[in-house]
Amino acid sequence: MNTAALHSADAARPDHGGPGATSADGPASRRIIVGYGFWIFLLSDIIMFSAFFAAYAVLNGATNGGPGPAQLFDTNSVAIETACLLASSFACGMASLAVAEQNQRWTQLSLLATGILGAAFLGLELKEFSSLVGRGAGPTHSAFLSSFFTLVGCHGAHITAGLLWLGTMMAQFYAKGFRENIQHRFACFSLFWHALDIIWIAIFSLVYLNGTRV
């Protein structure tokens, strides 16, 4: 084999030495791996919430002689919570558009609106929990209330984590600009936030509306 052929073969051989090297038969890029892993995380989260929904459906009538959903839930307050979270999801969508345009001002304003509305939702949820506990309807009173606090409280814990994540995204965009890796992190955050929105719609429909219907 002549020298030219050897150089041609070396050029065609995939390079696995670099940190981001890929090939037809090698590992995928880090962006693909992270994105795939995050979708798996979201699916596992949905499976967990599905289990909580199933537990609530089974224990819905186990009130231990105490009040049930129709006596405890204030649908007007929950409707305001829902409006806050839906508006927060819309603001997050506007932030995605601003990030795509690499507009720092509108990115920060949209993320700030997302955070404020998300915090308002969380505050109303904590107020509801405090009211229920103050009326003697805490999570230890009945199996129904245990399942309710677990389902809704788990969603609230995810919202809290999302708000902390949102704060870090705002800081990273401000300090480092619109780097590709930061935009990928924001895409994961956006998926997470919208998934929580969808889960809340299920909670609002199945727990509150269904529980208080006449």
C-alpha positions as YAML, in Angstrom:
chain: A
units: angstrom
residues:
- id: 1
  name: MET
  ca: [0.00, 0.00, 0.00]
- id: 2
  name: ASN
  ca: [1.49, 3.39, -0.96]
- id: 3
  name: THR
  ca: [1.89, 6.44, 1.29]
- id: 4
  name: ALA
  ca: [-1.07, 8.31, -0.21]
- id: 5
  name: ALA
  ca: [-3.39, 5.40, 0.54]
- id: 6
  name: LEU
  ca: [-2.18, 5.24, 4.15]
- id: 7
  name: HIS
  ca: [-2.84, 8.95, 4.67]
- id: 8
  name: SER
  ca: [-6.30, 8.52, 3.13]
- id: 9
  name: ALA
  ca: [-7.13, 5.65, 5.48]
- id: 10
  name: ASP
  ca: [-5.94, 7.64, 8.51]
- id: 11
  name: ALA
  ca: [-8.11, 10.59, 7.52]
- id: 12
  name: ALA
  ca: [-11.17, 8.39, 7.16]
- id: 13
  name: ARG
  ca: [-10.66, 6.67, 10.53]
- id: 14
  name: PRO
  ca: [-12.90, 8.20, 13.28]
- id: 15
  name: ASP
  ca: [-11.10, 10.09, 16.01]
- id: 16
  name: HIS
  ca: [-12.19, 8.97, 19.49]
- id: 17
  name: GLY
  ca: [-9.57, 10.94, 21.31]
- id: 18
  name: GLY
  ca: [-11.40, 14.26, 21.70]
- id: 19
  name: PRO
  ca: [-13.91, 14.86, 24.48]
- id: 20
  name: GLY
  ca: [-16.77, 15.53, 22.06]
- id: 21
  name: ALA
  ca: [-15.75, 13.09, 19.34]
- id: 22
  name: THR
  ca: [-18.47, 11.09, 17.68]
- id: 23
  name: SER
  ca: [-18.70, 8.59, 14.88]
- id: 24
  name: ALA
  ca: [-21.17, 6.39, 13.12]
- id: 25
  name: ASP
  ca: [-20.45, 3.53, 15.53]
- id: 26
  name: GLY
  ca: [-19.25, 5.55, 18.52]
- id: 27
  name: PRO
  ca: [-21.03, 7.40, 21.36]
- id: 28
  name: ALA
  ca: [-23.54, 10.12, 20.60]
- id: 29
  name: SER
  ca: [-22.78, 13.75, 21.37]
- id: 30
  name: ARG
  ca: [-23.17, 15.00, 24.92]
- id: 31
  name: ARG
  ca: [-26.19, 17.10, 23.88]
- id: 32
  name: ILE
  ca: [-28.02, 14.00, 22.60]
- id: 33
  name: ILE
  ca: [-27.12, 11.94, 25.68]
- id: 34
  name: VAL
  ca: [-28.22, 14.66, 28.12]
- id: 35
  name: GLY
  ca: [-31.46, 15.26, 26.23]
- id: 36
  name: TYR
  ca: [-32.26, 11.56, 26.12]
- id: 37
  name: GLY
  ca: [-31.47, 11.19, 29.81]
- id: 38
  name: PHE
  ca: [-33.70, 14.11, 30.71]
- id: 39
  name: TRP
  ca: [-36.64, 12.62, 28.80]
- id: 40
  name: ILE
  ca: [-36.12, 9.40, 30.79]
- id: 41
  name: PHE
  ca: [-36.20, 11.48, 34.00]
- id: 42
  name: LEU
  ca: [-39.46, 13.15, 32.95]
- id: 43
  name: LEU
  ca: [-41.03, 9.78, 32.11]
- id: 44
  name: SER
  ca: [-39.98, 8.38, 35.49]
- id: 45
  name: ASP
  ca: [-41.52, 11.43, 37.15]
- id: 46
  name: ILE
  ca: [-44.78, 10.89, 35.27]
- id: 47
  name: ILE
  ca: [-44.81, 7.24, 36.37]
- id: 48
  name: MET
  ca: [-44.35, 8.35, 39.98]
- id: 49
  name: PHE
  ca: [-47.23, 10.82, 39.74]
- id: 50
  name: SER
  ca: [-49.36, 8.15, 38.07]
- id: 51
  name: ALA
  ca: [-48.85, 5.98, 41.15]
- id: 52
  name: PHE
  ca: [-49.90, 8.88, 43.40]
- id: 53
  name: PHE
  ca: [-52.98, 9.48, 41.25]
- id: 54
  name: ALA
  ca: [-53.88, 5.79, 41.53]
- id: 55
  name: ALA
  ca: [-53.45, 5.85, 45.31]
- id: 56
  name: TYR
  ca: [-55.65, 8.94, 45.56]
- id: 57
  name: ALA
  ca: [-58.35, 7.35, 43.41]
- id: 58
  name: VAL
  ca: [-58.40, 4.29, 45.68]
- id: 59
  name: LEU
  ca: [-58.33, 6.23, 48.96]
- id: 60
  name: ASN
  ca: [-60.59, 9.09, 47.91]
- id: 61
  name: GLY
  ca: [-63.51, 7.81, 49.96]
- id: 62
  name: ALA
  ca: [-61.50, 6.78, 53.04]
- id: 63
  name: THR
  ca: [-62.28, 9.89, 55.07]
- id: 64
  name: ASN
  ca: [-62.29, 8.18, 58.50]
- id: 65
  name: GLY
  ca: [-65.62, 9.81, 59.30]
- id: 66
  name: GLY
  ca: [-64.25, 13.27, 58.58]
- id: 67
  name: PRO
  ca: [-64.87, 15.78, 55.81]
- id: 68
  name: GLY
  ca: [-64.38, 14.85, 52.18]
- id: 69
  name: PRO
  ca: [-63.28, 16.84, 49.12]
- id: 70
  name: ALA
  ca: [-66.59, 18.67, 48.71]
- id: 71
  name: GLN
  ca: [-66.35, 20.05, 52.25]
- id: 72
  name: LEU
  ca: [-62.65, 20.92, 52.19]
- id: 73
  name: PHE
  ca: [-61.70, 22.27, 48.78]
- id: 74
  name: ASP
  ca: [-62.18, 25.90, 47.72]
- id: 75
  name: THR
  ca: [-62.37, 25.73, 43.93]
- id: 76
  name: ASN
  ca: [-62.20, 29.53, 43.56]
- id: 77
  name: SER
  ca: [-58.80, 29.66, 45.25]
- id: 78
  name: VAL
  ca: [-57.58, 26.65, 43.29]
- id: 79
  name: ALA
  ca: [-58.76, 28.30, 40.05]
- id: 80
  name: ILE
  ca: [-56.54, 31.29, 40.86]
- id: 81
  name: GLU
  ca: [-53.63, 28.92, 41.52]
- id: 82
  name: THR
  ca: [-54.24, 27.28, 38.16]
- id: 83
  name: ALA
  ca: [-54.36, 30.64, 36.37]
- id: 84
  name: CYS
  ca: [-51.03, 31.61, 37.95]
- id: 85
  name: LEU
  ca: [-49.36, 28.40, 36.83]
- id: 86
  name: LEU
  ca: [-50.79, 28.59, 33.30]
- id: 87
  name: ALA
  ca: [-49.61, 32.19, 33.00]
- id: 88
  name: SER
  ca: [-46.22, 31.12, 34.32]
- id: 89
  name: SER
  ca: [-46.01, 28.45, 31.63]
- id: 90
  name: PHE
  ca: [-46.89, 31.07, 28.99]
- id: 91
  name: ALA
  ca: [-44.15, 33.36, 30.30]
- id: 92
  name: CYS
  ca: [-41.71, 30.44, 30.11]
- id: 93
  name: GLY
  ca: [-42.70, 29.98, 26.47]
- id: 94
  name: MET
  ca: [-42.01, 33.68, 25.85]
- id: 95
  name: ALA
  ca: [-38.60, 33.20, 27.48]
- id: 96
  name: SER
  ca: [-37.88, 30.39, 25.03]
- id: 97
  name: LEU
  ca: [-38.57, 32.78, 22.14]
- id: 98
  name: ALA
  ca: [-36.32, 35.42, 23.71]
- id: 99
  name: VAL
  ca: [-33.53, 32.87, 24.17]
- id: 100
  name: ALA
  ca: [-33.85, 31.83, 20.52]
- id: 101
  name: GLU
  ca: [-33.38, 35.51, 19.58]
- id: 102
  name: GLN
  ca: [-30.58, 35.87, 22.17]
- id: 103
  name: ASN
  ca: [-32.32, 38.89, 23.66]
- id: 104
  name: GLN
  ca: [-30.96, 39.30, 27.18]
- id: 105
  name: ARG
  ca: [-33.51, 41.86, 28.35]
- id: 106
  name: TRP
  ca: [-36.62, 39.93, 27.34]
- id: 107
  name: THR
  ca: [-35.10, 36.65, 28.49]
- id: 108
  name: GLN
  ca: [-34.60, 38.02, 31.99]
- id: 109
  name: LEU
  ca: [-38.01, 39.72, 32.09]
- id: 110
  name: SER
  ca: [-39.81, 36.60, 30.88]
- id: 111
  name: LEU
  ca: [-37.98, 34.36, 33.35]
- id: 112
  name: LEU
  ca: [-38.69, 36.85, 36.15]
- id: 113
  name: ALA
  ca: [-42.41, 36.74, 35.28]
- id: 114
  name: THR
  ca: [-42.23, 32.95, 35.21]
- id: 115
  name: GLY
  ca: [-40.70, 32.93, 38.68]
- id: 116
  name: ILE
  ca: [-43.12, 35.46, 40.19]
- id: 117
  name: LEU
  ca: [-46.17, 33.60, 38.92]
- id: 118
  name: GLY
  ca: [-44.72, 30.26, 40.00]
- id: 119
  name: ALA
  ca: [-44.03, 31.67, 43.48]
- id: 120
  name: ALA
  ca: [-47.59, 33.03, 43.64]
- id: 121
  name: PHE
  ca: [-48.90, 29.56, 42.81]
- id: 122
  name: LEU
  ca: [-46.73, 28.01, 45.50]
- id: 123
  name: GLY
  ca: [-47.78, 30.61, 48.06]
- id: 124
  name: LEU
  ca: [-51.48, 29.92, 47.42]
- id: 125
  name: GLU
  ca: [-50.85, 26.19, 47.71]
- id: 126
  name: LEU
  ca: [-49.06, 26.61, 51.05]
- id: 127
  name: LYS
  ca: [-51.94, 28.81, 52.23]
- id: 128
  name: GLU
  ca: [-54.39, 26.04, 51.33]
- id: 129
  name: PHE
  ca: [-52.33, 23.45, 53.22]
- id: 130
  name: SER
  ca: [-52.10, 25.72, 56.26]
- id: 131
  name: SER
  ca: [-55.87, 26.27, 56.19]
- id: 132
  name: LEU
  ca: [-56.57, 22.54, 56.00]
- id: 133
  name: VAL
  ca: [-54.22, 21.73, 58.87]
- id: 134
  name: GLY
  ca: [-55.72, 24.58, 60.92]
- id: 135
  name: ARG
  ca: [-59.18, 23.04, 60.44]
- id: 136
  name: GLY
  ca: [-57.95, 19.69, 61.73]
- id: 137
  name: ALA
  ca: [-57.71, 18.17, 58.24]
- id: 138
  name: GLY
  ca: [-54.01, 17.37, 58.25]
- id: 139
  name: PRO
  ca: [-52.36, 14.50, 56.39]
- id: 140
  name: THR
  ca: [-52.62, 12.16, 59.40]
- id: 141
  name: HIS
  ca: [-56.38, 12.56, 59.83]
- id: 142
  name: SER
  ca: [-57.43, 10.06, 57.15]
- id: 143
  name: ALA
  ca: [-56.14, 7.98, 54.27]
- id: 144
  name: PHE
  ca: [-57.88, 10.37, 51.89]
- id: 145
  name: LEU
  ca: [-55.99, 13.37, 53.26]
- id: 146
  name: SER
  ca: [-52.71, 11.43, 53.34]
- id: 147
  name: SER
  ca: [-53.02, 10.67, 49.63]
- id: 148
  name: PHE
  ca: [-54.11, 14.24, 48.87]
- id: 149
  name: PHE
  ca: [-51.20, 15.87, 50.68]
- id: 150
  name: THR
  ca: [-48.75, 13.41, 49.11]
- id: 151
  name: LEU
  ca: [-49.96, 14.03, 45.55]
- id: 152
  name: VAL
  ca: [-50.35, 17.80, 45.72]
- id: 153
  name: GLY
  ca: [-47.37, 18.27, 48.05]
- id: 154
  name: CYS
  ca: [-45.10, 16.33, 45.69]
- id: 155
  name: HIS
  ca: [-46.13, 18.63, 42.86]
- id: 156
  name: GLY
  ca: [-45.43, 21.64, 45.08]
- id: 157
  name: ALA
  ca: [-41.97, 20.26, 45.90]
- id: 158
  name: HIS
  ca: [-41.27, 20.02, 42.16]
- id: 159
  name: ILE
  ca: [-42.40, 23.63, 41.71]
- id: 160
  name: THR
  ca: [-40.00, 24.68, 44.48]
- id: 161
  name: ALA
  ca: [-37.12, 22.85, 42.78]
- id: 162
  name: GLY
  ca: [-38.14, 24.43, 39.48]
- id: 163
  name: LEU
  ca: [-38.01, 27.93, 40.98]
- id: 164
  name: LEU
  ca: [-34.50, 27.30, 42.29]
- id: 165
  name: TRP
  ca: [-33.48, 25.97, 38.87]
- id: 166
  name: LEU
  ca: [-35.03, 29.05, 37.21]
- id: 167
  name: GLY
  ca: [-32.95, 31.31, 39.43]
- id: 168
  name: THR
  ca: [-29.75, 29.58, 38.37]
- id: 169
  name: MET
  ca: [-30.75, 29.87, 34.70]
- id: 170
  name: MET
  ca: [-31.28, 33.63, 35.06]
- id: 171
  name: ALA
  ca: [-27.86, 33.98, 36.67]
- id: 172
  name: GLN
  ca: [-26.16, 31.89, 33.98]
- id: 173
  name: PHE
  ca: [-27.73, 33.83, 31.11]
- id: 174
  name: TYR
  ca: [-26.73, 37.10, 32.76]
- id: 175
  name: ALA
  ca: [-23.15, 36.06, 33.57]
- id: 176
  name: LYS
  ca: [-22.27, 33.87, 30.58]
- id: 177
  name: GLY
  ca: [-24.65, 34.90, 27.84]
- id: 178
  name: PHE
  ca: [-26.30, 32.54, 25.37]
- id: 179
  name: ARG
  ca: [-23.74, 29.76, 25.20]
- id: 180
  name: GLU
  ca: [-24.88, 26.58, 23.53]
- id: 181
  name: ASN
  ca: [-24.60, 24.46, 26.68]
- id: 182
  name: ILE
  ca: [-26.62, 27.01, 28.68]
- id: 183
  name: GLN
  ca: [-29.34, 27.03, 26.04]
- id: 184
  name: HIS
  ca: [-29.48, 23.23, 26.29]
- id: 185
  name: ARG
  ca: [-29.92, 23.50, 30.07]
- id: 186
  name: PHE
  ca: [-32.71, 26.01, 29.58]
- id: 187
  name: ALA
  ca: [-34.42, 23.67, 27.10]
- id: 188
  name: CYS
  ca: [-34.41, 20.98, 29.81]
- id: 189
  name: PHE
  ca: [-35.81, 23.46, 32.34]
- id: 190
  name: SER
  ca: [-38.55, 24.47, 29.92]
- id: 191
  name: LEU
  ca: [-39.58, 20.84, 29.41]
- id: 192
  name: PHE
  ca: [-39.63, 20.33, 33.18]
- id: 193
  name: TRP
  ca: [-41.77, 23.43, 33.81]
- id: 194
  name: HIS
  ca: [-44.32, 22.61, 31.11]
- id: 195
  name: ALA
  ca: [-44.54, 19.01, 32.36]
- id: 196
  name: LEU
  ca: [-45.45, 20.32, 35.82]
- id: 197
  name: ASP
  ca: [-48.12, 22.45, 34.19]
- id: 198
  name: ILE
  ca: [-49.65, 19.38, 32.52]
- id: 199
  name: ILE
  ca: [-49.53, 17.40, 35.77]
- id: 200
  name: TRP
  ca: [-51.28, 20.24, 37.60]
- id: 201
  name: ILE
  ca: [-54.08, 20.31, 35.03]
- id: 202
  name: ALA
  ca: [-54.63, 16.61, 35.81]
- id: 203
  name: ILE
  ca: [-54.65, 17.36, 39.55]
- id: 204
  name: PHE
  ca: [-57.04, 20.29, 39.12]
- id: 205
  name: SER
  ca: [-59.42, 18.18, 37.02]
- id: 206
  name: LEU
  ca: [-59.33, 14.86, 38.85]
- id: 207
  name: VAL
  ca: [-58.80, 15.99, 42.44]
- id: 208
  name: TYR
  ca: [-60.51, 19.36, 42.77]
- id: 209
  name: LEU
  ca: [-63.18, 19.54, 40.08]
- id: 210
  name: ASN
  ca: [-64.14, 15.88, 40.30]
- id: 211
  name: GLY
  ca: [-64.02, 15.98, 44.11]
- id: 212
  name: THR
  ca: [-66.32, 18.97, 44.47]
- id: 213
  name: ARG
  ca: [-68.90, 18.15, 41.81]
- id: 214
  name: VAL
  ca: [-72.48, 17.88, 43.08]
...
